[in-house]
mmCIF file of C-alpha atoms in Angstrom:
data_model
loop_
_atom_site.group_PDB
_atom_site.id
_atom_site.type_symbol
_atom_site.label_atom_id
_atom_site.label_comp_id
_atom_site.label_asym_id
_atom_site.label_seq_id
_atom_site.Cartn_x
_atom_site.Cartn_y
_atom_site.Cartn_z
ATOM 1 C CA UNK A 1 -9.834 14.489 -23.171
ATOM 2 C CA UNK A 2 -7.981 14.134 -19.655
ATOM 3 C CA UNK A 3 -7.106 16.885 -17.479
ATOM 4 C CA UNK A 4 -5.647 17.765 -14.435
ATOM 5 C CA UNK A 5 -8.795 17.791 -12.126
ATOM 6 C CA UNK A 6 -9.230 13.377 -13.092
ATOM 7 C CA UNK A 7 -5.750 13.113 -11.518
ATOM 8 C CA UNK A 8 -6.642 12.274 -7.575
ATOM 9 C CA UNK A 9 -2.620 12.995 -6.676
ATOM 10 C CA UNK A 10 -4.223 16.115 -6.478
ATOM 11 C CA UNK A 11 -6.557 16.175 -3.933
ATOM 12 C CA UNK A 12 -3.673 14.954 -1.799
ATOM 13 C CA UNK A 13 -0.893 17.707 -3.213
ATOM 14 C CA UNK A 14 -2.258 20.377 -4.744
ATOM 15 C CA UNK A 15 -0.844 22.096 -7.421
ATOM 16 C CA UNK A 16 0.012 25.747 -6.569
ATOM 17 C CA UNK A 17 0.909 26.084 -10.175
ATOM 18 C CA UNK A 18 -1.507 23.642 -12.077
ATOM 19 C CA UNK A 19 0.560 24.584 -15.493
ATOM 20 C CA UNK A 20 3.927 22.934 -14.963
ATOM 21 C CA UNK A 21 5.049 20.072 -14.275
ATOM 22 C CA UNK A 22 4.445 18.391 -10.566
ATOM 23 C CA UNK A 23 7.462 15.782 -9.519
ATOM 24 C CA UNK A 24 6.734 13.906 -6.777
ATOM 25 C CA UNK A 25 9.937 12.978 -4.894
ATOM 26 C CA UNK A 26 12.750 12.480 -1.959
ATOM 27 C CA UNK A 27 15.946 13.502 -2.423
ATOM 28 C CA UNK A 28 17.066 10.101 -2.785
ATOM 29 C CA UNK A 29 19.225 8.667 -5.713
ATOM 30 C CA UNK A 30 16.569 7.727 -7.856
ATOM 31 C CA UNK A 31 14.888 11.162 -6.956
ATOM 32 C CA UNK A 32 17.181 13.372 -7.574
ATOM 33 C CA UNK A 33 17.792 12.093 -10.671
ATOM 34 C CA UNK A 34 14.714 13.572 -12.138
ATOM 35 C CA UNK A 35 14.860 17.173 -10.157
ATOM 36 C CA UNK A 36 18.410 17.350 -11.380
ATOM 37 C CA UNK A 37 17.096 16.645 -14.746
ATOM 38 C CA UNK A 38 14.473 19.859 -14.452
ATOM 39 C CA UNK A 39 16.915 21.645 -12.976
ATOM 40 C CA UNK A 40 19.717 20.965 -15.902
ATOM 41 C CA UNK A 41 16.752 21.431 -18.731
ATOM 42 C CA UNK A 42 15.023 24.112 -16.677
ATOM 43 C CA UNK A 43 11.819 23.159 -17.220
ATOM 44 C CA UNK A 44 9.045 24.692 -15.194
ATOM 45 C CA UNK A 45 7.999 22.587 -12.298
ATOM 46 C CA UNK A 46 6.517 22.132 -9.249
ATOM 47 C CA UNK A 47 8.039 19.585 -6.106
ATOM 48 C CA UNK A 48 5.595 18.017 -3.846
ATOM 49 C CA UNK A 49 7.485 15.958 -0.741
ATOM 50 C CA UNK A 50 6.337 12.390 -0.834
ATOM 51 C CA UNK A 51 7.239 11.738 3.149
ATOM 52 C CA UNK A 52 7.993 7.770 3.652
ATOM 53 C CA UNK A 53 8.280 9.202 8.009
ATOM 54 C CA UNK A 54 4.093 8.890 7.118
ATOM 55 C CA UNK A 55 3.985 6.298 4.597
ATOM 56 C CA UNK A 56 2.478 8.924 1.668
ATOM 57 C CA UNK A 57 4.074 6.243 -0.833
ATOM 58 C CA UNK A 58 1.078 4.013 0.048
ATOM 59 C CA UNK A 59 -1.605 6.730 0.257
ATOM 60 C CA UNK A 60 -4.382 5.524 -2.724
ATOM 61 C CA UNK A 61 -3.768 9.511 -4.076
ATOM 62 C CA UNK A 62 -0.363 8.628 -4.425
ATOM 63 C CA UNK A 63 -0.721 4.800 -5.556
ATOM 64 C CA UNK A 64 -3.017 6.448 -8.217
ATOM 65 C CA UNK A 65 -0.086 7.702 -9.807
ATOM 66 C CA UNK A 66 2.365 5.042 -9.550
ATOM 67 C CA UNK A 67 1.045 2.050 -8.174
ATOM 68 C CA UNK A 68 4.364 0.447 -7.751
ATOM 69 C CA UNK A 69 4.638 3.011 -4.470
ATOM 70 C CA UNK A 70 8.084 3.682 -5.356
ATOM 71 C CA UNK A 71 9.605 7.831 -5.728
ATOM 72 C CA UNK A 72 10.147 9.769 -8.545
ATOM 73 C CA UNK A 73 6.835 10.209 -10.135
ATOM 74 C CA UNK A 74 5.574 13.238 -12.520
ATOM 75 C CA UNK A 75 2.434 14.313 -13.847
ATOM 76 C CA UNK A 76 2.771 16.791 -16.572
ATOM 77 C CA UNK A 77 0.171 18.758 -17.994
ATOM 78 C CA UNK A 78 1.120 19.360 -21.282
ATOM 79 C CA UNK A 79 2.315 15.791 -22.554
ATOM 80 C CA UNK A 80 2.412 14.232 -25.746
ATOM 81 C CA UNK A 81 -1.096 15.563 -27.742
ATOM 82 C CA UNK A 82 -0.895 18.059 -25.304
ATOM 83 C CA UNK A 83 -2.912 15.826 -22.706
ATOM 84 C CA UNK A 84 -2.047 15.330 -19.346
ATOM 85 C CA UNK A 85 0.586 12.517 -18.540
ATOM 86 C CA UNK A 86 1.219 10.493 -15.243
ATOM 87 C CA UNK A 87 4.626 8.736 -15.651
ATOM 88 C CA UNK A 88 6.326 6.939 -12.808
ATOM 89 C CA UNK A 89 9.781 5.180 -12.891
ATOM 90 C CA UNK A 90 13.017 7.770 -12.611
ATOM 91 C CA UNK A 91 15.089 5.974 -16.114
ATOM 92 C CA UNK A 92 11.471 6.368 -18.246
ATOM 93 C CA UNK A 93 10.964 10.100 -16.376
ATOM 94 C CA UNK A 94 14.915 11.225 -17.827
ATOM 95 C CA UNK A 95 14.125 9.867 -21.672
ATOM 96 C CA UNK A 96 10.630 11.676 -20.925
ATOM 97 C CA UNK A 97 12.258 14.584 -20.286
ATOM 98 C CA UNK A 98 14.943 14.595 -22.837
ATOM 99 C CA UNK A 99 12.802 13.808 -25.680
ATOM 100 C CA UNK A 100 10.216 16.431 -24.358
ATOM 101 C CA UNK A 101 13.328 19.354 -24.441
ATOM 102 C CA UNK A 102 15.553 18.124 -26.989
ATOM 103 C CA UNK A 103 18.435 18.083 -23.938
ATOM 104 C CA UNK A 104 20.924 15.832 -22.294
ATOM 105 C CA UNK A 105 20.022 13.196 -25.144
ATOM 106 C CA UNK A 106 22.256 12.252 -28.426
ATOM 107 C CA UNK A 107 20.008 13.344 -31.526
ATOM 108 C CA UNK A 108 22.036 10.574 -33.635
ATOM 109 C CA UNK A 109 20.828 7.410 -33.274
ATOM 110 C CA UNK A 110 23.370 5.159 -32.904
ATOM 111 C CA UNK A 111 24.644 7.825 -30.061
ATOM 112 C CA UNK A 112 21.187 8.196 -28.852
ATOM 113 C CA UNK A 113 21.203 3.710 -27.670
ATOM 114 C CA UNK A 114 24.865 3.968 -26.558
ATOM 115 C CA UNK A 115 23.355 6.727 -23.950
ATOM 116 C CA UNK A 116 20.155 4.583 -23.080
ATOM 117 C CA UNK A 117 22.647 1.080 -22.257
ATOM 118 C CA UNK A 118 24.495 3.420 -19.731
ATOM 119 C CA UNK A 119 21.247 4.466 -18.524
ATOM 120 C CA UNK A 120 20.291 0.783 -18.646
ATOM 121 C CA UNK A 121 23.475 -0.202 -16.701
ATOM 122 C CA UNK A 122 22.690 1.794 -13.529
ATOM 123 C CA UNK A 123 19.138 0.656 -13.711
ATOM 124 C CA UNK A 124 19.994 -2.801 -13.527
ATOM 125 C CA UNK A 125 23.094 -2.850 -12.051
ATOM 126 C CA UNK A 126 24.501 0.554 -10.023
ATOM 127 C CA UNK A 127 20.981 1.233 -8.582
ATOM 128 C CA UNK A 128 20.214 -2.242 -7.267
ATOM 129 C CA UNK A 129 23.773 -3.979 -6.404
ATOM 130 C CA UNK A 130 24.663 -0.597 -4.203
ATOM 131 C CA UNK A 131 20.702 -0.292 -2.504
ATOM 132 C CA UNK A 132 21.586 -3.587 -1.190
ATOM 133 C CA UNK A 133 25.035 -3.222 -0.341
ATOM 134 C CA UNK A 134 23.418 0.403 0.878
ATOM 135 C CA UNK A 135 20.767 -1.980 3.057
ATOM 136 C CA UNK A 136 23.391 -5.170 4.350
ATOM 137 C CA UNK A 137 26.394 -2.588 5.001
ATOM 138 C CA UNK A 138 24.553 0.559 7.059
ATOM 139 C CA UNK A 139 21.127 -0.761 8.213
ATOM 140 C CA UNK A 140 20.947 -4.609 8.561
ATOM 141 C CA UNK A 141 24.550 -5.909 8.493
ATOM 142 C CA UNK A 142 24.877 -6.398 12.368
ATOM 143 C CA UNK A 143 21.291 -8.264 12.437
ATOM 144 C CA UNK A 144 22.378 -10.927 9.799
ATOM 145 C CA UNK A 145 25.547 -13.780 11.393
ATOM 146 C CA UNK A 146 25.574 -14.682 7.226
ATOM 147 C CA UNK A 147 27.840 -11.949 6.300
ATOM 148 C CA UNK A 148 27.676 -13.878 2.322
ATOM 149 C CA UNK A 149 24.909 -11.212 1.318
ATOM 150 C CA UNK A 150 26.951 -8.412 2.254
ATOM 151 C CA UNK A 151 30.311 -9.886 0.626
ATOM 152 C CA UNK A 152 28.455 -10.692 -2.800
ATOM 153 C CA UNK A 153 27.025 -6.839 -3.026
ATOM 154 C CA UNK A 154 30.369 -5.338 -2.117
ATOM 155 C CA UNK A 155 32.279 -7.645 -5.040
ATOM 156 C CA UNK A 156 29.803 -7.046 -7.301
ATOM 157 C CA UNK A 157 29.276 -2.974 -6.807
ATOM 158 C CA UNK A 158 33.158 -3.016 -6.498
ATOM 159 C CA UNK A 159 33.003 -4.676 -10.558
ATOM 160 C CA UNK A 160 31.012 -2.506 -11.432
ATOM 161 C CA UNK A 161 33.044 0.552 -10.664
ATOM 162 C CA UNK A 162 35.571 -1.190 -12.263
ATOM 163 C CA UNK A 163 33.585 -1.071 -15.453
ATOM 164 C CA UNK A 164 32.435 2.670 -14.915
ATOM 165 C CA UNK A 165 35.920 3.215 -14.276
ATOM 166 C CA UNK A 166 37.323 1.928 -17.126
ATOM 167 C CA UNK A 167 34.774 3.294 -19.225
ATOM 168 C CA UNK A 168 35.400 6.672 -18.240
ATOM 169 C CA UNK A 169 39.486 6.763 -19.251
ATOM 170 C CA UNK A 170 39.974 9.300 -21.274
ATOM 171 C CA UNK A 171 36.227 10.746 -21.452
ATOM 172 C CA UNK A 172 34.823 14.008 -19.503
ATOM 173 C CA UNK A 173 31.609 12.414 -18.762
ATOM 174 C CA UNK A 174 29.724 8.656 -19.733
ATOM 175 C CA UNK A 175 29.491 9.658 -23.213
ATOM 176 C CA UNK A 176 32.290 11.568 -23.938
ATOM 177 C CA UNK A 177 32.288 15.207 -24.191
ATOM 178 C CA UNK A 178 28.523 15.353 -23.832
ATOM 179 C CA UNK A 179 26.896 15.475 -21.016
ATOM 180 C CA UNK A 180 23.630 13.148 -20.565
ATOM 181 C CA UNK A 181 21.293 11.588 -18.883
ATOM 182 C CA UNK A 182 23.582 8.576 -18.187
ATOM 183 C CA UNK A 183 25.661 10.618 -15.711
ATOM 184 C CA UNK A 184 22.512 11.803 -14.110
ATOM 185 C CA UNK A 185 21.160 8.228 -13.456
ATOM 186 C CA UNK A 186 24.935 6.791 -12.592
ATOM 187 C CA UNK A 187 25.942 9.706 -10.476
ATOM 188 C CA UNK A 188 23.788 10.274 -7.521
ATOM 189 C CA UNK A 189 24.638 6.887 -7.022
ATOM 190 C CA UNK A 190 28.123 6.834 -6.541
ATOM 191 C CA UNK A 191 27.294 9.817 -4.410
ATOM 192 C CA UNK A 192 25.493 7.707 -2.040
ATOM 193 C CA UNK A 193 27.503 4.628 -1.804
ATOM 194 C CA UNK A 194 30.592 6.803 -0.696
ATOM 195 C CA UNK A 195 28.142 9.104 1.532
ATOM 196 C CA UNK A 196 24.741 8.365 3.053
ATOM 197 C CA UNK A 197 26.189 4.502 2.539
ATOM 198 C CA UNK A 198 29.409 5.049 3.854
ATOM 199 C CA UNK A 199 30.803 2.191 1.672
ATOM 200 C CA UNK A 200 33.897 4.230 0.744
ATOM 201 C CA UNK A 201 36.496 1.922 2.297
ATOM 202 C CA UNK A 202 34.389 -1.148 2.054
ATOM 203 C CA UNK A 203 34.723 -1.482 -1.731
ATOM 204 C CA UNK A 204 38.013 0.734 -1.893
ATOM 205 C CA UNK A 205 36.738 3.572 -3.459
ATOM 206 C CA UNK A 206 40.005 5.163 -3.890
ATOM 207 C CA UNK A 207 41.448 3.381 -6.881
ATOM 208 C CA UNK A 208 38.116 4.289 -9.144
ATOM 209 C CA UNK A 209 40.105 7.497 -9.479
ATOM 210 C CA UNK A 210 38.252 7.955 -12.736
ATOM 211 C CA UNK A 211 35.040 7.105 -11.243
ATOM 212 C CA UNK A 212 35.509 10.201 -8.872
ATOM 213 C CA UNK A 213 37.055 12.747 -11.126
ATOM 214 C CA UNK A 214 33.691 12.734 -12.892
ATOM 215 C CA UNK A 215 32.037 12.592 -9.363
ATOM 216 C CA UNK A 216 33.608 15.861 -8.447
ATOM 217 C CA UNK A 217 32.416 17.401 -11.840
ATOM 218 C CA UNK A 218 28.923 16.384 -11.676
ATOM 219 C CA UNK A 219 28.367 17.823 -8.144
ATOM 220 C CA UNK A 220 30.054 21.022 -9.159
ATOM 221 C CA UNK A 221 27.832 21.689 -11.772
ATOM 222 C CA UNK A 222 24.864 24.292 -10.084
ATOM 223 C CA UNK A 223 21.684 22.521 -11.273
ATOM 224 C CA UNK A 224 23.163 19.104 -9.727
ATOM 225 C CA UNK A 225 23.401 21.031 -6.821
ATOM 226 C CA UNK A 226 20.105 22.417 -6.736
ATOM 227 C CA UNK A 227 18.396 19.043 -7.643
ATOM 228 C CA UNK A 228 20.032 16.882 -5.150
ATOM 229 C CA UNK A 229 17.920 19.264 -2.379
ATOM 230 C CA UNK A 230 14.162 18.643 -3.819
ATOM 231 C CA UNK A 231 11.988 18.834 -2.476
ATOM 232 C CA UNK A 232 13.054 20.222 0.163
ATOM 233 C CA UNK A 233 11.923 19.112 4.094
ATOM 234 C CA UNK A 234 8.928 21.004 5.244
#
């Protein structure tokens, strides 16, 4: 049987509390997702900074964990059997999490897939169609004379609020009344494109007026607005 001490994440970050659960994060939009998730379930946990300023994303304690390098990752030390469990990817983390609390996830199961192909859309759509408009628009636009790549991620991140938009007509949140872990993978990201981004004119933000009502309700609510600061800066 597993336990903490044959995780090597932890020679690297100890755990101050070695019973909950450790997240290993940035407060980016994928990262947030999952300390908004603890925050909303309020499961016990622990936030370790993963700092990309020195590259801890490649360190081989961290690459242990999730060898894709990429933030959110979690180890928690009472997983299924009650074993220790290294999970890395922030969509798997949020069904993790709502199966492991019973929260934030449809117990029917027809309700239950219509939550996971919103979850699914911002995956494979929202997260990677705005990163890249994110990347051409604020940090590489003025290097590239092709402005194509820029135009194609704009058109499609502006159909795709389109969609979200339409979606959300006559709804409080994604799935209806219910609030899920669909808005907490979809939202940060609208967050960013019309913030850190600052894509807000670019793909006229404005008319998604839908799109921002639920905005403004998500980053009301006080766990979203104590996730979207973990971990913290030093």
């Amino acid at each position: 049987m597993r336990t903490l001490q044959d995780f090597p994440i932890l020679s690297k970050w100890p755990a101050r509390h070695p019973d909950r659960l450790q997240l290993y994060s940035l407060p980016t939009p994928n990262g947030v997702k999952v300390s908004i998730m603890l925050e909303e379930t309020g499961l016990p946990y622990e936030a370790h900074r993963v700092s990309f300023d020195t590259q801890d994303q490649l360190s081989p304690e961290f690459l242990s964990l999730n060898p894709n390098n990429k933030i959110p990752a979690i180890l928690d030390p009472h997983g299924p059997g009650g074993q220790p469990l290294a999970l890395f990817e922030s969509g798997a983390i949020l069904v993790y999490l709502a199966d492991k609390t019973g929260q934030l996830m449809p117990q029917d199961p027809a309700r239950r897939y219509e939550t996971l192909q919103w979850l699914m859309f911002q995956m494979g759509g929202v997260g990677p169609m705005f990163g890249q408009l994110g990347f051409f628009h604020k940090f590489a636009g003025k290097a590239y004379e092709d402005k194509r790549p820029l135009g194609r991620y704009v058109a499609e991140s502006e159909r795709l609020l389109g969609v979200l938009n339409g979606h959300l007509k006559g709804k409080r949140w994604v799935m209806g009344d219910d609030y899920s872990i669909a808005d907490i993978a979809i939202f940060p990201w609208v967050r960013n494109l019309i913030g850190f981004y600052e894509a807000r004119d670019l793909v006229h933000y404005d008319q998604f007026t839908e799109v921002d009502r639920v905005l403004q309700a998500f980053v009301a609510r006080p766990a979203v607005q104590r996730g979207l600061e973990i971990p913290r800066a030093a």
